[in-house]
XYZ file of C-alpha atoms in Angstrom:
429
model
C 0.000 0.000 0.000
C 1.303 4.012 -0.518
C -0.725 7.176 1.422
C 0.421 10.309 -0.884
C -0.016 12.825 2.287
C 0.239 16.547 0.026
C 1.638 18.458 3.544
C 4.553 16.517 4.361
C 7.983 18.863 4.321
C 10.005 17.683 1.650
C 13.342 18.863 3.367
C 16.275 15.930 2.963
C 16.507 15.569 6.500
C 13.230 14.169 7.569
C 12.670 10.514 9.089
C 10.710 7.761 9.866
C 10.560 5.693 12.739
C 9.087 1.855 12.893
C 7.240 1.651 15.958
C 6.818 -2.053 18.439
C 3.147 -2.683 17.454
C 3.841 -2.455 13.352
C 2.917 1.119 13.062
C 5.391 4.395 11.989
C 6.314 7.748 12.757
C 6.580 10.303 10.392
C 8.946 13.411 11.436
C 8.860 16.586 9.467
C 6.745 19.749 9.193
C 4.297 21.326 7.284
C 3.909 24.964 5.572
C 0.555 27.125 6.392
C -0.770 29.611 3.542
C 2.032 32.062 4.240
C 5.359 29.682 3.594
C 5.361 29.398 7.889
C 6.995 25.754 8.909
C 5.997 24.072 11.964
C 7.664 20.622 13.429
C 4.990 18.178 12.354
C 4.555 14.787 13.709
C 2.400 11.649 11.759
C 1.606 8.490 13.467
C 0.352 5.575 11.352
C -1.321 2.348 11.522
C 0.620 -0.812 9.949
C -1.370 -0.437 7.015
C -0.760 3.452 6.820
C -3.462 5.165 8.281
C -3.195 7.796 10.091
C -4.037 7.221 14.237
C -3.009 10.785 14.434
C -0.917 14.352 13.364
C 0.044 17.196 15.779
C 1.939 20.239 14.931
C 4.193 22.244 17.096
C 3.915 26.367 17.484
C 6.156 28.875 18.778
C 6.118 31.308 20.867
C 6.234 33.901 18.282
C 4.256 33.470 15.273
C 6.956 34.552 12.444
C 9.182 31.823 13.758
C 9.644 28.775 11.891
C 10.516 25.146 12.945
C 11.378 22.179 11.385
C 12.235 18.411 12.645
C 15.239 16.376 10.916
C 15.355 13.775 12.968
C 13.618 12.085 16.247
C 13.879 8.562 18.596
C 11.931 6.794 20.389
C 12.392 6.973 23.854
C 12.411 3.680 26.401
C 8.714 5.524 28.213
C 7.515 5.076 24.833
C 7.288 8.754 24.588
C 9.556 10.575 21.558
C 12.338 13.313 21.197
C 12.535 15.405 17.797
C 15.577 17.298 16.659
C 15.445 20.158 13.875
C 15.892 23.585 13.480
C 14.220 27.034 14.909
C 14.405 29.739 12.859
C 13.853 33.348 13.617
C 14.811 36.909 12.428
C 18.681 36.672 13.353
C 19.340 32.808 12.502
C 18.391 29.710 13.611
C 18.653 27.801 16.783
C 19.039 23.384 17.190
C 15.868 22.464 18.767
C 14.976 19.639 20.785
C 10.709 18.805 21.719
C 10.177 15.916 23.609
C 6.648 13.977 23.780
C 4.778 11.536 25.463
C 3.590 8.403 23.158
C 0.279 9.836 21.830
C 2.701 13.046 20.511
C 1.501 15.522 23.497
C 4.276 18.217 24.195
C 6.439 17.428 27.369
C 8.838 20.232 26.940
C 11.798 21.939 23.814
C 14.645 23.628 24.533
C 16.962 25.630 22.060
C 20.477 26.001 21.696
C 22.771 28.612 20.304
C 25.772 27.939 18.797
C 26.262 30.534 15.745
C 24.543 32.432 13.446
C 22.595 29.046 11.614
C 22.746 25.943 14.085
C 20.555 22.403 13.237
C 20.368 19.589 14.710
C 19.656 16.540 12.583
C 19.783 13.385 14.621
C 19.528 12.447 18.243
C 20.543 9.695 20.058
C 18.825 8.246 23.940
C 21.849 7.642 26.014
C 22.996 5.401 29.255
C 22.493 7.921 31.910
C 18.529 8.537 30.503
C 19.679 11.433 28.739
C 20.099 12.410 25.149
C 22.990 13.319 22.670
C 22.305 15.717 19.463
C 24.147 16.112 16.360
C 23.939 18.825 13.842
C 26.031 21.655 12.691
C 26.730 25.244 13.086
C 27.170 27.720 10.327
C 28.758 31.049 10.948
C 28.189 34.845 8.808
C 30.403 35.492 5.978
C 29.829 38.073 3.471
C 31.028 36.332 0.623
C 31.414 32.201 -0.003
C 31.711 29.565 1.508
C 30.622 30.140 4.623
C 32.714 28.399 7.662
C 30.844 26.168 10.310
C 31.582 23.548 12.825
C 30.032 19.671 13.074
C 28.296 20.358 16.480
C 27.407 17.307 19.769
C 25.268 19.012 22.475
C 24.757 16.542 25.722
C 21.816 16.996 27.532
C 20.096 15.480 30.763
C 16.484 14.460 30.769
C 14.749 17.232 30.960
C 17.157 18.423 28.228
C 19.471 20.725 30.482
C 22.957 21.345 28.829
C 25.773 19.284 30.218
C 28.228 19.532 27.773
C 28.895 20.690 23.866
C 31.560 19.858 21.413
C 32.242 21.752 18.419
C 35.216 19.925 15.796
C 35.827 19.836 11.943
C 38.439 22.644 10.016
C 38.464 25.546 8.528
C 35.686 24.726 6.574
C 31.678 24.070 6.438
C 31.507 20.836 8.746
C 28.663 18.997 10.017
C 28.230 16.240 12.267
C 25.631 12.804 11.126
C 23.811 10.011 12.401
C 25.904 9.074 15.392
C 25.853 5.406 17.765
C 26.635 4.429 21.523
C 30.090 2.255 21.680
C 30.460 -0.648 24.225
C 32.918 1.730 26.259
C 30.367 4.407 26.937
C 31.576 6.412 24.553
C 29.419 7.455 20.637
C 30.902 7.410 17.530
C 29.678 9.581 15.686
C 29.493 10.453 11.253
C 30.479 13.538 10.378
C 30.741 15.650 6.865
C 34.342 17.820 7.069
C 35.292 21.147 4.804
C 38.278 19.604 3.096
C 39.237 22.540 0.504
C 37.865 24.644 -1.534
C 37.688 25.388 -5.487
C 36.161 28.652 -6.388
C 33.821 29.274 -4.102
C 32.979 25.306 -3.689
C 33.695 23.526 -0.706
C 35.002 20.454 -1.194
C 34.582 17.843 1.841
C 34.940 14.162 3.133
C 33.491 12.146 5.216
C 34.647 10.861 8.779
C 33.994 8.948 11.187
C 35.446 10.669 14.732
C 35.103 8.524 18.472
C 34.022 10.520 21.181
C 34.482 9.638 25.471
C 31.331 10.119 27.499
C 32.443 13.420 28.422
C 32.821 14.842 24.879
C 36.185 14.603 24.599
C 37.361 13.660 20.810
C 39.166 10.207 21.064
C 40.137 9.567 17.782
C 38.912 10.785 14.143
C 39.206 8.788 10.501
C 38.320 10.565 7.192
C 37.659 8.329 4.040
C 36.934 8.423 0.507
C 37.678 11.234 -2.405
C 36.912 15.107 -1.818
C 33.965 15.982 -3.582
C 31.263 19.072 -3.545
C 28.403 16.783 -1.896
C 29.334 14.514 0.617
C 26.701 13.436 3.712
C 26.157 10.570 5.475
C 22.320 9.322 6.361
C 23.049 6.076 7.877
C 25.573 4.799 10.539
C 24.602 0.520 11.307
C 26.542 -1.268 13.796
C 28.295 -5.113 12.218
C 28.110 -8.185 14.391
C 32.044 -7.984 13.752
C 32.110 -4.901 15.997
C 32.431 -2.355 12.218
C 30.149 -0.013 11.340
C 28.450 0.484 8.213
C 28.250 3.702 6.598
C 26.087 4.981 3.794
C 24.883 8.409 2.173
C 25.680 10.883 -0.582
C 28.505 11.628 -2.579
C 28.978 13.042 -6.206
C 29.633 11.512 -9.512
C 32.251 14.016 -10.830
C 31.857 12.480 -14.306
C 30.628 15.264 -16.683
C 30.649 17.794 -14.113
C 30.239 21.716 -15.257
C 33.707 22.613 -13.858
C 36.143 21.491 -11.444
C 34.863 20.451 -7.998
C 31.343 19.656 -9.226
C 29.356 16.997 -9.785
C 25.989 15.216 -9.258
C 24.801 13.121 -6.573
C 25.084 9.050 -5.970
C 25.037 6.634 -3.264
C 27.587 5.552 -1.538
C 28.843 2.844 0.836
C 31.861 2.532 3.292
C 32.655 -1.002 5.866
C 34.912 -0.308 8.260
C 36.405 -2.383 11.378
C 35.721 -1.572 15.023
C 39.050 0.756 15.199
C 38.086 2.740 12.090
C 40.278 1.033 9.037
C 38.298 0.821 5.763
C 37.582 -2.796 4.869
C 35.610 -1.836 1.356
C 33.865 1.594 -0.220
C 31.492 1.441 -3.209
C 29.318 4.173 -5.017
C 25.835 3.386 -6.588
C 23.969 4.836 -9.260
C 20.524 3.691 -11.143
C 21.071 6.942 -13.922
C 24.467 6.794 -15.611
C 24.302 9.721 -18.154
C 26.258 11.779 -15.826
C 24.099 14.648 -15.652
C 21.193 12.960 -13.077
C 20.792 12.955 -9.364
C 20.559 9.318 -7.381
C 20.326 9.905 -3.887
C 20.856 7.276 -1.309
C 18.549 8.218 1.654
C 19.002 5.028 3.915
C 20.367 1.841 4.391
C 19.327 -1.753 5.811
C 20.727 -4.857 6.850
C 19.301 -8.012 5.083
C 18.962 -11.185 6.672
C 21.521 -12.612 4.422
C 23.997 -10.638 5.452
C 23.685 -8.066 3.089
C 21.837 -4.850 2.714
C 19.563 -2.966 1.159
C 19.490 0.652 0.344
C 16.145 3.134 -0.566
C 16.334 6.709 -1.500
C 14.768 8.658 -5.037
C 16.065 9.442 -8.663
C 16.185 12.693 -11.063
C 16.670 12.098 -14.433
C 18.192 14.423 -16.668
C 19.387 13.892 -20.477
C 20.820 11.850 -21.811
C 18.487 9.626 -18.630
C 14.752 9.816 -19.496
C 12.037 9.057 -17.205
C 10.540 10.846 -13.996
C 11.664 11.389 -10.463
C 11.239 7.618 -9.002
C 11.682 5.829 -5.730
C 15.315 4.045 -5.870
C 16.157 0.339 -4.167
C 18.849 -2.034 -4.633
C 20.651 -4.970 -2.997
C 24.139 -5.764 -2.207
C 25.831 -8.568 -0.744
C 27.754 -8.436 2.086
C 30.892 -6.944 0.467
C 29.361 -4.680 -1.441
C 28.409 -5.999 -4.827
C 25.235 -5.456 -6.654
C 26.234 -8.663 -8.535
C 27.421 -12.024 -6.736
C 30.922 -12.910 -7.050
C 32.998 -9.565 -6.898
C 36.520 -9.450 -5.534
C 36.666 -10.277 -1.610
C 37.743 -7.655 0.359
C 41.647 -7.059 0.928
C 41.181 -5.929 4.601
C 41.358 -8.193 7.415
C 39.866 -6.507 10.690
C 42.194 -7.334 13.643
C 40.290 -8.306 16.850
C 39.687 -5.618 19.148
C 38.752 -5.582 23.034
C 41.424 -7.421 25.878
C 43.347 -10.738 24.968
C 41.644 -14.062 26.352
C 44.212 -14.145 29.193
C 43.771 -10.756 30.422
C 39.844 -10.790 29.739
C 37.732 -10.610 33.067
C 35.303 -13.497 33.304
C 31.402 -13.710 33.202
C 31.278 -15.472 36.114
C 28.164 -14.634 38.357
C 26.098 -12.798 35.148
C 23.347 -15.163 33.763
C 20.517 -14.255 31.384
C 17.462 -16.405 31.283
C 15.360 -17.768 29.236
C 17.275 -16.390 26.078
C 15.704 -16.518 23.287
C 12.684 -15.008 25.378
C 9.796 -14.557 22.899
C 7.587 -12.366 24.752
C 10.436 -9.665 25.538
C 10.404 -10.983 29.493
C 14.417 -11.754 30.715
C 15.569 -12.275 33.649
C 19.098 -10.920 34.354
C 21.548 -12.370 37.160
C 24.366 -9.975 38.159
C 26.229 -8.459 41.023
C 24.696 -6.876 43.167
C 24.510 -2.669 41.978
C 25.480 -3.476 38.670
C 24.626 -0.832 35.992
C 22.374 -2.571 33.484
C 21.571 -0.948 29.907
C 19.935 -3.017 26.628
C 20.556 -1.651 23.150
C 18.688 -2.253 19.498
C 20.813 -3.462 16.581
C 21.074 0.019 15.612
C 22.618 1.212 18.977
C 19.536 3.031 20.417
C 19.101 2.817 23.840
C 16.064 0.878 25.043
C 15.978 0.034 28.286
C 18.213 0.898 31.648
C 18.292 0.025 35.145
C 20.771 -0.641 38.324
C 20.522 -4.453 39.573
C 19.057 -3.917 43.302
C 18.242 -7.843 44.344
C 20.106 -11.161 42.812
C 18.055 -11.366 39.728
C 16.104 -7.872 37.866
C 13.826 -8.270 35.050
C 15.026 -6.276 31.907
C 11.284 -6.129 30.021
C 11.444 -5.515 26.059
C 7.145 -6.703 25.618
C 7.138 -3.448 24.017
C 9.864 -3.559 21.920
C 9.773 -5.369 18.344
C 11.538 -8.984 17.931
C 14.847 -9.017 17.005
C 18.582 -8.857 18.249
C 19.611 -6.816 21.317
C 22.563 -6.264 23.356
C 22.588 -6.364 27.281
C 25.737 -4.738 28.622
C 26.598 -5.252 32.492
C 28.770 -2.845 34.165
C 29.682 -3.766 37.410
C 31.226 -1.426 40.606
C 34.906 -1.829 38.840
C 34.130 -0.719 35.984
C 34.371 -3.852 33.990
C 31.309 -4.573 31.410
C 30.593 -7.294 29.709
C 28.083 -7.929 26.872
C 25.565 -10.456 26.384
C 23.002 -10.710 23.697
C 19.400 -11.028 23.899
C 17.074 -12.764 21.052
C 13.286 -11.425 21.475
């Protein structure tokens, strides 16, 4: 089935969310008669109708807000990331919900002259981590700007912000929670520039919990448009990255180019294992854009976004999917990888032992587990895709860790005990 909804906000930075009983989220905004945006929120059925819609107002009516991005939080409840604009710039902004969409609270923060946020991320201590960018005045192009983390508790009180990147336009992507308590997070960085045409890469930089930047990697050519959309934790301990890049191919000029898909394996400590770029149009002049990526069940992955054909390409602006293997390849049988990932974590002989943390009955199929740990242990249970969905602190011998309302599938149960030492188990709902 399809539901062609006329008001939806076609900015590039809009999501959706699949929700525990089969239904979706829909994050964007909408435009009144006069141009005016406000942060719009769908919810949907499983077959796609709509349960219901809310929109968000300011304060003061000329102001305009926008959502790029939003989770779902473990109360069931939601927290949307986007924009604020007003007369003298633009603020991040962060709204937080309960599950039926009903305003909680938003808070704004002010980094520059134009500062978005574009993804968000629940994290250990109940709080929440946003990434965006900040984009200072120039007079003339390009315009410099920072990638941009803001830390907040959860009631969305500042803790900390980080600002990183060059001398360039930067921007900082779809980010993920490490086993250390760390994030890593994707970022977009201002490599050089030709003519007025920033030219960037994009990099994937480790963060501690407290901000502080651990380590950073940059991959892949320079190029005009670069942006990342998807960041997917491997069973290997690798991430997965995928977004936008340009096809330089019959560009106008040098440091242009159109858009195409791209994707990028790398091993837990950052080396590249593989990179490929995708296109559906190959007449050098069209647009594919690569809007999100999947994993498939065997192994591979799967990748949606939209086309726009120009000559020599004919046709109209379509929907765009393909399939890859797990190297890669649209087509079986391409060269295997020349990248061995080394193993990462302690040596067997120095590795701390389970002993004393059991997890039963695993697989669970109603989402009920019960966890046995030390006593005060700090408990917290991750989706496949790194989002924080449940948290507690083991009081008695055994605590339940409940994930009824979550969808089946693959989780990971990390147990930090008073040392410091964690350990990770996984958990099959």
């Amino acid at each position: 089935w399809s539901q062609p909804d006329r008001y939806f906000y076609p900015c590039f930075g809009n999501a959706l969310l699949a929700l525990p009983d089969g239904g979706m989220l829909l994050i964007g905004g909408t435009s009144d008669g006069n141009g005016v945006s406000r942060g719009t929120l769908w919810r949907f059925t499983p077959q796609g109708d709509t349960l219901w819609s809310r929109s968000y107002f300011s304060a003061a009516p000329a102001d305009e807000q926008t959502f790029r991005g939003g989770c779902r939080l473990p109360d069931g409840g939601f927290a949307l990331v986007g924009e604020s604009a007003h007369a003298t710039g633009a603020d991040v902004l962060l709204l937080r919900t309960d599950a039926d969409g009903r305003e909680r609270w938003r808070r704004t923060y002010d980094q520059d002259y134009i500062d978005g946020g574009g993804y968000v991320l629940p994290t250990a201590d109940g709080g929440l981590l946003i990434s965006g960018g900040s984009l200072a005045f120039a007079t003339s192009p390009p315009s410099p700007g920072d990638a941009l983390l803001i830390k907040v508790d959860a009631l969305g009180q500042q803790q900390w912000r980080t600002s990183f990147g060059g001398r360039w336009r930067d921007a900082s992507g779809p980010l993920l929670a490490t086993p250390d308590g760390g994030y890593v997070v994707s970022a977009t960085l201002g490599d050089t520039v030709i003519g007025i045409t920033t030219q960037f890469r994009f990099a994937l930089c480790w963060f501690d919990a407290a901000g502080t930047l651990v380590r950073q990697r940059t991959y892949g050519p320079m190029r005009p448009y670069v942006g990342a959309t998807t960041l997917l934790p491997l069973a290997d301990g690798g991430y997965l990255l995928a977004g936008q890049t340009s096809d330089t191919t019959n560009a106008a000029g040098p440091g242009l180019g159109e858009p195409e898909g791209f994707l990028l394996r790398v091993c837990a400590d950052g080396d590249s294992v593989w990179y490929r770029t995708y296109k559906n149009l190959t007449g050098g002049y069209s647009s594919n854009y690569l809007r999100a990526v999947q994993p498939t069940a065997d192994g591979g992955f799967i990748g949606v976004g939209f086309l726009h054909p120009r000559a020599p390409d004919t046709g109209t602006q379509d929907a765009w999917v393909f399939k890859t293997d797990a190297n890669g390849y649209l087509q079986p049988g391409g060269a295997p990888p020349g990248v061995t990932c080394r193993p990462v974590g302690l040596p067997e002989a120095e590795a701390e032992t389970d002993a004393g943390i059991d997890v039963w009955p695993n697989p669970a199929p109603d989402g009920r587990f019960r966890v046995r740990t030390p006593a005060r242990a700090t408990l917290t249970v991750t989706d496949a895709l790194g989002r924080l969905v449940w948290r507690g602190v083991a009081q008695e011998a055994e605590t339940g860790v409940d994930l009824s309302r979550h969808p089946p599938g693959v989780y990971v149960l990390r147990v930090r005990g008073l040392s410091g030492h964690t350990t990770t188990h996984k958990l099959l709902r």
